[in-house]
Short mmCIF file of C-alpha atoms and ligand atoms in Angstrom, two decimals:
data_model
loop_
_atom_site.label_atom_id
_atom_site.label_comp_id
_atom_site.label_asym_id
_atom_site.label_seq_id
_atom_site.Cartn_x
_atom_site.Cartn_y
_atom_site.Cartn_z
CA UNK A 292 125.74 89.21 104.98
CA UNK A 293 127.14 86.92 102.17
CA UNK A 294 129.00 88.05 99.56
CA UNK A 295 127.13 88.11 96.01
CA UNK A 296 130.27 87.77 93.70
CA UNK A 297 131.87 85.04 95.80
CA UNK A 298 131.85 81.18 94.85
CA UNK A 299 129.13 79.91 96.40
CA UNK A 300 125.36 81.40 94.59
CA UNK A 301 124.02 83.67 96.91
CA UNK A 302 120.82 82.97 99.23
CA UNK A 303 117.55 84.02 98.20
CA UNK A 304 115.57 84.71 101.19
CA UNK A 305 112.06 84.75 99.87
CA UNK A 306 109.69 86.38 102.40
CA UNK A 307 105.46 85.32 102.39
CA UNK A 308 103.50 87.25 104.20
CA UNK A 309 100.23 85.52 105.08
CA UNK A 310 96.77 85.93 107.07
CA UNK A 311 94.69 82.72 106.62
CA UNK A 312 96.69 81.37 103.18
CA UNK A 313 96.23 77.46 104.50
CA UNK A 314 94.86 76.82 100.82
CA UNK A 315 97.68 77.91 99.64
CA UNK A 316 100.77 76.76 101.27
CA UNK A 317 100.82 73.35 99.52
CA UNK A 318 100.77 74.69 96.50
CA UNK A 319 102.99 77.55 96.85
CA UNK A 320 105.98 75.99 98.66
CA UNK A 321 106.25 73.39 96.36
CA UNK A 322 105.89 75.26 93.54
CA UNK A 323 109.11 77.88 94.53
CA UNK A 324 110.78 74.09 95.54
CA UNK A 325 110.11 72.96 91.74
CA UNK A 326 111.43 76.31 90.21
CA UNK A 327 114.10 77.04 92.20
CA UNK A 328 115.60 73.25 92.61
CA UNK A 329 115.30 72.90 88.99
CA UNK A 330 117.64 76.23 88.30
CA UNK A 331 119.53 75.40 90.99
CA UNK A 332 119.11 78.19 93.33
CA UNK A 333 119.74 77.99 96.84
CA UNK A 334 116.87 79.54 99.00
CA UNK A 335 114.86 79.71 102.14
CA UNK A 336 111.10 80.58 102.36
CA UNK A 337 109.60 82.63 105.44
CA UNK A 338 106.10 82.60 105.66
CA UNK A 339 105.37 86.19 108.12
CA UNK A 340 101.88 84.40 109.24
CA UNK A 341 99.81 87.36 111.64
CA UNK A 342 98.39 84.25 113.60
CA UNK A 343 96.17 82.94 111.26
CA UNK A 344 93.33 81.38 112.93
CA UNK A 345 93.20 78.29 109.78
CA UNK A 346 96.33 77.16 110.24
CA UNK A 347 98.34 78.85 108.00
CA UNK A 348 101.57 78.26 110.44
CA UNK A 349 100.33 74.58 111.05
CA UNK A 350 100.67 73.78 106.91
CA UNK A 351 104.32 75.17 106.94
CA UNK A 352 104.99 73.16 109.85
CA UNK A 353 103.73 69.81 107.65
CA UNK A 354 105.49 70.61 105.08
CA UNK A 355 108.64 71.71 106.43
CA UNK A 356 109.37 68.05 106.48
CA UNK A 357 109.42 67.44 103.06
CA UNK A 358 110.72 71.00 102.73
CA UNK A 359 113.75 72.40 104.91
CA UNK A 360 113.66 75.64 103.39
CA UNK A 361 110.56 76.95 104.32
CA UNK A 362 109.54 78.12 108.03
CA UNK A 363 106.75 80.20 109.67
CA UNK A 364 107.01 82.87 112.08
CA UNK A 365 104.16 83.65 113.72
CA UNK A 366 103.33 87.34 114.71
CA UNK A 367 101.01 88.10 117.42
CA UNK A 368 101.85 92.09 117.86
CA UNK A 369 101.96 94.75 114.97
CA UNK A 370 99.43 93.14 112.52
CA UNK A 371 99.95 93.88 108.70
CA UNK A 372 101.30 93.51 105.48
CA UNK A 373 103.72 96.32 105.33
CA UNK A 374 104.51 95.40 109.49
CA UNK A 375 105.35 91.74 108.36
CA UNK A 376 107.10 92.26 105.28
CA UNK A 377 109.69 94.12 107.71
CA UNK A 378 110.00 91.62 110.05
CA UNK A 379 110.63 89.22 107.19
CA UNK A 380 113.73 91.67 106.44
CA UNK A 381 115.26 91.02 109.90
CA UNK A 382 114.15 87.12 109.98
CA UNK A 383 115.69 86.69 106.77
CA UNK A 384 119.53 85.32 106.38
CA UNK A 385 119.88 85.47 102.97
CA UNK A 386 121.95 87.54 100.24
CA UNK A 387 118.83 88.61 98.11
CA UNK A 388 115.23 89.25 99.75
CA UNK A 389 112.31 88.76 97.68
CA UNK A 390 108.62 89.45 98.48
CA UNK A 391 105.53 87.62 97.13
CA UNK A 392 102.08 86.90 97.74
CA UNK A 393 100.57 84.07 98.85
CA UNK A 394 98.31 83.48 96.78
CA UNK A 395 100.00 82.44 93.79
CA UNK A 396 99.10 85.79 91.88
CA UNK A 397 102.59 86.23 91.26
CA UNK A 398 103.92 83.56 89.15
CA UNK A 399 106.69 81.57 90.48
CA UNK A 400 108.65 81.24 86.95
CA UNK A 401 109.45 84.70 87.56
CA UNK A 402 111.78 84.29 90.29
CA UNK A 403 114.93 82.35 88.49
CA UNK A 404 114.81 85.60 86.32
CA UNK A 405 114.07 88.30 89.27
CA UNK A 406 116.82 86.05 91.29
CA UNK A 407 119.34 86.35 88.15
CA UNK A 408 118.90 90.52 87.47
CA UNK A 409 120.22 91.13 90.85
CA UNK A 410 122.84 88.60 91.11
CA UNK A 411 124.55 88.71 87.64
CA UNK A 412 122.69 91.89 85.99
CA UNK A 413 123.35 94.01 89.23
CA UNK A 414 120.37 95.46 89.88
CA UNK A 415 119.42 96.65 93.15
CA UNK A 416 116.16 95.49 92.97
CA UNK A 417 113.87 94.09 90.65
CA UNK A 418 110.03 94.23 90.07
CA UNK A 419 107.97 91.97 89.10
CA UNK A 420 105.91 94.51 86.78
CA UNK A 421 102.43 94.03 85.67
CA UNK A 422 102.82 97.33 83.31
CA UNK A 423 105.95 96.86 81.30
CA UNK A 424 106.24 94.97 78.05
CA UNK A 425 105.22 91.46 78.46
CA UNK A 426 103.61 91.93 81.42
CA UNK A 427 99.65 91.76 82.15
CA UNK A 428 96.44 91.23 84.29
CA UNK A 429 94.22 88.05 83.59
CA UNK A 430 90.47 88.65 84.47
CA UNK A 431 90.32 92.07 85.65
CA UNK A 432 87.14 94.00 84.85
CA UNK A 433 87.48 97.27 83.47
CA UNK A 434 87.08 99.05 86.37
CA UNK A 435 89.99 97.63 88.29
CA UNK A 436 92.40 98.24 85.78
CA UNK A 437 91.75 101.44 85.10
CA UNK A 438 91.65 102.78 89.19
CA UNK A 439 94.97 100.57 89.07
CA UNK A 440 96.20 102.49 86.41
CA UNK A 441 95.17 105.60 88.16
CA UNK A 442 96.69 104.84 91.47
CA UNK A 443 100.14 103.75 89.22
CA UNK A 444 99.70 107.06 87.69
CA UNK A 445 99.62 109.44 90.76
CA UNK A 446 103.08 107.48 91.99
CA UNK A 447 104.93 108.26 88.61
CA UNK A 448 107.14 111.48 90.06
CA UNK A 449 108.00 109.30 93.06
CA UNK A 450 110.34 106.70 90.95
CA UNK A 451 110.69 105.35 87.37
CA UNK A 452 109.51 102.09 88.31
CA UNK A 453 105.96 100.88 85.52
CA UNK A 454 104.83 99.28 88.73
CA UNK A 455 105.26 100.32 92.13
CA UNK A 456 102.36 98.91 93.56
CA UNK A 457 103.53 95.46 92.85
CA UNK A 458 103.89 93.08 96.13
CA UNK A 459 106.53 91.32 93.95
CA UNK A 460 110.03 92.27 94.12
CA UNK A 461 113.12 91.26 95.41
CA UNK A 462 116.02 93.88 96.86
CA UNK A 463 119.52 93.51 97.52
CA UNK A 464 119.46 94.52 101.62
CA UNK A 465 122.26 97.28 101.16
CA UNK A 466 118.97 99.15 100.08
CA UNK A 467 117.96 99.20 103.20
CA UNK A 468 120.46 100.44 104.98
CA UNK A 469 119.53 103.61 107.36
CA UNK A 470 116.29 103.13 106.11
CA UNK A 471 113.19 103.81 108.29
CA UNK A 472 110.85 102.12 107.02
CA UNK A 473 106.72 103.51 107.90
CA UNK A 474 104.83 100.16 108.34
CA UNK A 475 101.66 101.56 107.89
CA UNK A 476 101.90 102.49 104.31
CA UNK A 477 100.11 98.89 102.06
CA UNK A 478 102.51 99.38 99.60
CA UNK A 479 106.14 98.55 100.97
CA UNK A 480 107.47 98.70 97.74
CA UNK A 481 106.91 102.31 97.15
CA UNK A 482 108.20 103.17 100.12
CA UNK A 483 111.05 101.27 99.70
CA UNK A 484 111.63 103.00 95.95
CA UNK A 485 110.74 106.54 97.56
CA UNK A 486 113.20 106.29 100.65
CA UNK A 487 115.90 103.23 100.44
CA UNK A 488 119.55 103.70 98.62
CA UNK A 489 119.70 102.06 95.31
CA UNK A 490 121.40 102.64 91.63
CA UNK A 491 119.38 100.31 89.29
CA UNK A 492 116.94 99.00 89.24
CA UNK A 493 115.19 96.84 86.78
CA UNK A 494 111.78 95.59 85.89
CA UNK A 495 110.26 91.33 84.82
CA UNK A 496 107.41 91.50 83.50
CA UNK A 497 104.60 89.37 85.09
CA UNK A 498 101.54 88.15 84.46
CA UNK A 499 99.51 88.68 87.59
CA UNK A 500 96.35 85.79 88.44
CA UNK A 501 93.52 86.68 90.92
CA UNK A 502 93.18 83.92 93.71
CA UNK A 503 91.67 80.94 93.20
CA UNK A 504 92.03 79.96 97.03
CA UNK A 505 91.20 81.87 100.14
CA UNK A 506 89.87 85.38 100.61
CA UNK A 507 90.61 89.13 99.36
CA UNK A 508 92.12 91.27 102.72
CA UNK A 509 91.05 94.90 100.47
CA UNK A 510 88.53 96.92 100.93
CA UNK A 511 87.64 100.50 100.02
CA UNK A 512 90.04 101.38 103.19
CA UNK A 513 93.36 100.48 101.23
CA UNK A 514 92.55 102.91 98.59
CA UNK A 515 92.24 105.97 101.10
CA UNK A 516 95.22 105.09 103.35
CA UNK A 517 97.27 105.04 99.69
CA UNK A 518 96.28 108.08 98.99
CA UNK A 519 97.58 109.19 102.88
CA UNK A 520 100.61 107.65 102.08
CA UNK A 521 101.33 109.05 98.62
CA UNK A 522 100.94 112.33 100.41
CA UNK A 523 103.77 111.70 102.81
CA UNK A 524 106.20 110.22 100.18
CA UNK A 525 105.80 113.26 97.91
CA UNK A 526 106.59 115.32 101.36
CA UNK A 527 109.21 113.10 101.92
CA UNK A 528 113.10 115.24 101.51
CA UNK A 529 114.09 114.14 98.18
CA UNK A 530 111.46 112.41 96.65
CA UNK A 531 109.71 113.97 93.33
CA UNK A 532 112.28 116.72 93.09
CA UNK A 533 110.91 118.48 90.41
CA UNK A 534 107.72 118.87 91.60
CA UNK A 535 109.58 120.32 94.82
CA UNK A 536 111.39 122.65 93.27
CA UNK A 537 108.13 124.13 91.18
CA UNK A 538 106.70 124.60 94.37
CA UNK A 539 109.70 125.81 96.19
CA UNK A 540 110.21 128.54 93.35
CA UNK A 541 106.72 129.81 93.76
CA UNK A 542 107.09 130.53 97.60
CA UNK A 543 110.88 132.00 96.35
CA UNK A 544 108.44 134.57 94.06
CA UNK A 545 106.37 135.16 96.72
CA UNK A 546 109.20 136.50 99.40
CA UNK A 547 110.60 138.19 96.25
CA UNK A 548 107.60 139.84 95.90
CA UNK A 549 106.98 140.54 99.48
CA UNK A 550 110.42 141.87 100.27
CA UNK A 551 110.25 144.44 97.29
CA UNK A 552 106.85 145.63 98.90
CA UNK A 553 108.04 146.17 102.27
CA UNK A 554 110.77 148.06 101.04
CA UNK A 555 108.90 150.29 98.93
CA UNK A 556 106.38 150.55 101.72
CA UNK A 557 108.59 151.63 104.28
CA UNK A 558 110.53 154.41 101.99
CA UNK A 559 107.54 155.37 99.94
CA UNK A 560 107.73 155.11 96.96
CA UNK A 561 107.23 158.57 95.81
CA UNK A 562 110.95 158.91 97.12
CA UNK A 563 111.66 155.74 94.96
CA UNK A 564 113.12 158.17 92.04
CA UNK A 565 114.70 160.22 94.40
CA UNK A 566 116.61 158.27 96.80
CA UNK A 567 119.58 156.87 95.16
CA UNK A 568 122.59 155.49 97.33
CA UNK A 569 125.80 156.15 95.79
CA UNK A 570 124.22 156.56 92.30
CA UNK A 571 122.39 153.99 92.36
CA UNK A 572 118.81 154.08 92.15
CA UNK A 573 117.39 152.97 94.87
CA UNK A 574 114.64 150.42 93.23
CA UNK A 575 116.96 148.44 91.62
CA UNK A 576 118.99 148.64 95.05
CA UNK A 577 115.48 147.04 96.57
CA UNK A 578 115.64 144.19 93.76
CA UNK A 579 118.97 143.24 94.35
CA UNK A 580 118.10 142.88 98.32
CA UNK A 581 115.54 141.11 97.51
CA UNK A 582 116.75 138.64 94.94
CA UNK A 583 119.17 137.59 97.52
CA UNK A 584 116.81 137.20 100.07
CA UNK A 585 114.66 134.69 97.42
CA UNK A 586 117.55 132.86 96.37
CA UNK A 587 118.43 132.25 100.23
CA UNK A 588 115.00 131.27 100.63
CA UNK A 589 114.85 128.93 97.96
CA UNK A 590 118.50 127.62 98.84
CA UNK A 591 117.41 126.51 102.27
CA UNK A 592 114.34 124.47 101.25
CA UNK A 593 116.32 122.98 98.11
CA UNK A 594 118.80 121.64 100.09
CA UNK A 595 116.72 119.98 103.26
CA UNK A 596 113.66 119.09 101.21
CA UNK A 597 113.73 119.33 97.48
CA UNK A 598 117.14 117.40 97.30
CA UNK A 599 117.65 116.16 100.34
CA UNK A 600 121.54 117.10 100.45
CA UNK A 601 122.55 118.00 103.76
CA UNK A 602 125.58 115.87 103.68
CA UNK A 603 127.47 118.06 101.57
CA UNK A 604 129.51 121.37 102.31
CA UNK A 605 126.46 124.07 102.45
CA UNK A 606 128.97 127.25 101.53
CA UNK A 607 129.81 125.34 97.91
CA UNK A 608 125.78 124.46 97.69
CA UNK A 609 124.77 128.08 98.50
CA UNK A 610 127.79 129.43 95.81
CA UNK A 611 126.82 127.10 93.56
CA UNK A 612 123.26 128.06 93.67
CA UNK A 613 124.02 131.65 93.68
CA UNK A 614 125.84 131.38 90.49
CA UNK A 615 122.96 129.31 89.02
CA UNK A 616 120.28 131.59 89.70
CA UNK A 617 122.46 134.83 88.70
CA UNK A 618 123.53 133.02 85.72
CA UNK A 619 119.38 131.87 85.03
CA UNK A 620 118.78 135.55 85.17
CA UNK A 621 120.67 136.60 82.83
CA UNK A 622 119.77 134.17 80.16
CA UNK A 623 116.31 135.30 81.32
CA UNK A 624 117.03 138.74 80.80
CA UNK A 625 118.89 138.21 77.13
CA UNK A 626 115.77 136.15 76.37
CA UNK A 627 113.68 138.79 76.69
CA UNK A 628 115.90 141.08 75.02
CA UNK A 629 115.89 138.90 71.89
CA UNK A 630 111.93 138.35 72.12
CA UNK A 631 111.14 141.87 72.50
CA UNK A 632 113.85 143.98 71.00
CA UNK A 633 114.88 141.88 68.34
CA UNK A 634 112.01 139.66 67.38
CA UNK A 635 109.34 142.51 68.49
CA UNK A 636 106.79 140.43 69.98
CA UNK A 637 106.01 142.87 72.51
CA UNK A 638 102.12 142.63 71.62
CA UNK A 639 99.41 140.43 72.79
CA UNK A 640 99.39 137.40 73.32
CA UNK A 641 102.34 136.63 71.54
CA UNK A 642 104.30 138.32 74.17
CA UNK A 643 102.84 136.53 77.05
CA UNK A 644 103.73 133.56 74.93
CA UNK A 645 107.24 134.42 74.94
CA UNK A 646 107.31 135.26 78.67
CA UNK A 647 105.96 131.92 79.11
CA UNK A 648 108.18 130.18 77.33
CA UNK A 649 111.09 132.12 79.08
CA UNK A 650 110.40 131.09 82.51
CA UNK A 651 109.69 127.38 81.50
CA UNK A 652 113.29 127.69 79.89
CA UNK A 653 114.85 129.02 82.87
CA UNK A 654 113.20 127.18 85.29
CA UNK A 655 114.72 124.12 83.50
CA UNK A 656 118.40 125.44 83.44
CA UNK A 657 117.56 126.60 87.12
CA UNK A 658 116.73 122.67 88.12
CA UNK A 659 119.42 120.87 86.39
CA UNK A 660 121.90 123.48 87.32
CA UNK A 661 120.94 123.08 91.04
CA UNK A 662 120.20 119.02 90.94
CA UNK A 663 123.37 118.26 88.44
CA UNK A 664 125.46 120.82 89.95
CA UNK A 665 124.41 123.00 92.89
CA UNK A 666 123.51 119.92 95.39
CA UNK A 667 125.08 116.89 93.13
CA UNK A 668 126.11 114.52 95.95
N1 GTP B 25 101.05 88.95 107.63
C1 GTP B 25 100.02 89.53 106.97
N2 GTP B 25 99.80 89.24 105.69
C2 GTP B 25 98.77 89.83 105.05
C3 GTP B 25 97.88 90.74 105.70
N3 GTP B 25 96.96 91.14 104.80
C4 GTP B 25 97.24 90.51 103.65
N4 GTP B 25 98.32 89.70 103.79
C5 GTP B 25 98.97 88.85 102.79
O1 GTP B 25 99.47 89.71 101.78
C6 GTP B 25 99.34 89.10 100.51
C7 GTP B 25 98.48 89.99 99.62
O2 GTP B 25 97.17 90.08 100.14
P1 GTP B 25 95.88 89.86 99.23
O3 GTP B 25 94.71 89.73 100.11
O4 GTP B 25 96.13 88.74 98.28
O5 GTP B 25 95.80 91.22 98.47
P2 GTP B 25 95.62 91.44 96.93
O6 GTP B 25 96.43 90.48 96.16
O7 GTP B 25 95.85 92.86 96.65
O8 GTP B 25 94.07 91.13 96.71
P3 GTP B 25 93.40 89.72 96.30
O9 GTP B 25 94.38 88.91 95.56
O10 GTP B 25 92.21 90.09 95.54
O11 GTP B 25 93.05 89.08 97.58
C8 GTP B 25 98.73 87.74 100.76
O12 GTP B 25 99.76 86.79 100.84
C9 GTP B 25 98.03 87.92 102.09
O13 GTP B 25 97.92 86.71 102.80
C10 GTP B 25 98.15 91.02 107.08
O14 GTP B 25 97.46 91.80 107.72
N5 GTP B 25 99.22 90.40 107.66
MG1 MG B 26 96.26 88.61 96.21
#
């Protein structure tokens, strides 16, 4: 691995994956060459061909000649995109590793800029965005931009990225470190957003082209096997931690809930008022057990699956936590007080209002308390 701040510019490894791209290798190669030469970026092109039965690996061969950079490996196991593209990672010897299409939909005067965020901006990685300022589609019907909009839209809790669906990006490998990677997933990028180790990251905007040469590879397939994948990402430990911990504090209500009910149903609860253990009543005795068992609950799931944070010390997590979720009740509970007792909304609906608007408050001091604090890593 080269070192990015050293003398010499780091080596942009820029990986092509390819099934039956002939068409396009003379114009593509050349057209990095032009870019690239011209900014004076030192590079190396690896076309990931799955055995292309036009030639694909038989045009990088030609033009290897005229340009060193650029090689073919040829893949006869483990066909795919997302299967190549991770190939490419291991083939590649560079500093930076960038991914493009073939087909010239991504422009190639983005990649001076893309090439420049990581190595003197310090990004992590860098998209090539079709959604933030500056960027666009040319020539796509209404239809296509709107289910492409909609597919961007369901990956929004998974990472901040306007475009995670774009094929064009480039990474700095440290990203992929302990990284396992699911080839079967289309979209590599989101995966690699959801699961790989980064700090920033930052977004060129592109102008994306349909192909003029060669054939589409998508059919009505890719859009179901997304859908299978953005199903495992948003089950994947730490990924869309909000929405984790929603769902994580409804099943905490639930054994809450359940708990107190077993209790009750075991002692009766005509002998609720009754029983008291040392003075203390015995259904508030029932709450407390419960609340702990809840928190514990919730604790367990928030640190293996909501957060992901099994690396640090689980006693300071689970005292942390405690405190949090003692300290979220009682700012629940002096809420209420003020809504109620002070304020007097204790009449429909403005009290379910205020109820409402309690839990959404504490459910927010409950997250950051637990993500800033709790399980910070
Ligand atoms: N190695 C490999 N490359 C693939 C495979 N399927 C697609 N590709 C390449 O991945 C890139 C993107 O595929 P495209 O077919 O252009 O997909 P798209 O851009 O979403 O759709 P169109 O531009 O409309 O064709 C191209 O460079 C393809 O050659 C595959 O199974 N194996
Ligand atoms: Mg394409």
């Amino acid at each position: 691995m080269g070192d990015i701040s050293g003398m010499k510019a780091p080596l942009l490894s820029i990986i092509i994956p390819t099934f039956n791209e002939r068409g396009n290798m003379p114009l593509i190669i050349p057209g990095i060459s032009k870019v690239l030469g011209r900014e004076g970026i030192p590079y190396e092109i690896v076309v990931m061909d799955d055995d292309s039965p036009d030639g694909t690996a038989r045009a990088v061969k030609e033009l290897s000649d005229e340009y060193p950079q650029a090689r073919c490996i040829v893949r006869t196991t483990d066909r795919g995109l997302s299967p190549s593209v991770i190939q490419g990672f291991v083939e590649a010897r560079g500093d930076i590793y960038l991914v493009m299409d073939a087909d010239l939909s991504h422009p190639v005067e983005a990649l001076p800029r893309m090439y420049r965020s990581i190595v003197d901006d310090g990004a992590d990685i860098v998209v090539g965005s079709r959604h933030t300022k500056g960027g666009g589609i040319e020539n796509w019907p209404f239809m296509r931009r709107f289910i492409s909009f909609g597919a961007a839209l369901m990956a929004r809790p998974l990472t901040t990225c306007s475009d995670p669906m774009s094929g064009f990006f480039a990474i700095r490998p440290e990203v992929l470190k302990n990284t396992e990677l699911r080839p079967k997933g289309y979209k590599i990028l989101l995966e690699i957003l959801v699961k790989g180790r980064y700090g920033r990251i930052s977004e060129v905007p592109i102008t994306f082209k349909d192909r003029e040469v060669g054939q589409s590879k998508l059919g009505s397939k890719v859009m179901l096997n997304y859908i299978q994948h953005l199903l495992e990402l948003y089950l994947y430990p730490g990924s869309a931690p909000f929405f984790k911990f929603l769902f994580v504090g409804g099943t905490g209500m639930l054994v809450d809930l359940g708990m107190v009910s077993l209790l009750l149903l075991t002692l009766g609860d005509e002998r609720l008022d009754i029983l008291t253990f040392n003075g203390i009543r015995s259904f508030y005795l029932f709450q407390a057990v419960s609340f702990i068992y809840a928190v514990t609950w919730n604790f367990v799931w928030n640190r293996y699956w909501t957060f992901d944070a099994r690396s640090g010390s689980s006693s300071v997590q689970y005292t942390r936590f405690m405190v949090v979720a003692i300290v979220a009740f009682l700012i629940r509970s002096a809420l209420l007080f003020l809504a109620v007792d002070i304020l007097g909304l204790d009449y429909q609906p403005l009290y379910q209002i205020a109820l409402l608007s309690v839990i959404l408050v504490v459910t927010v001091i409950n997250y950051l308390g637990s993500k800033l604090w709790a399980f910070r890593k």
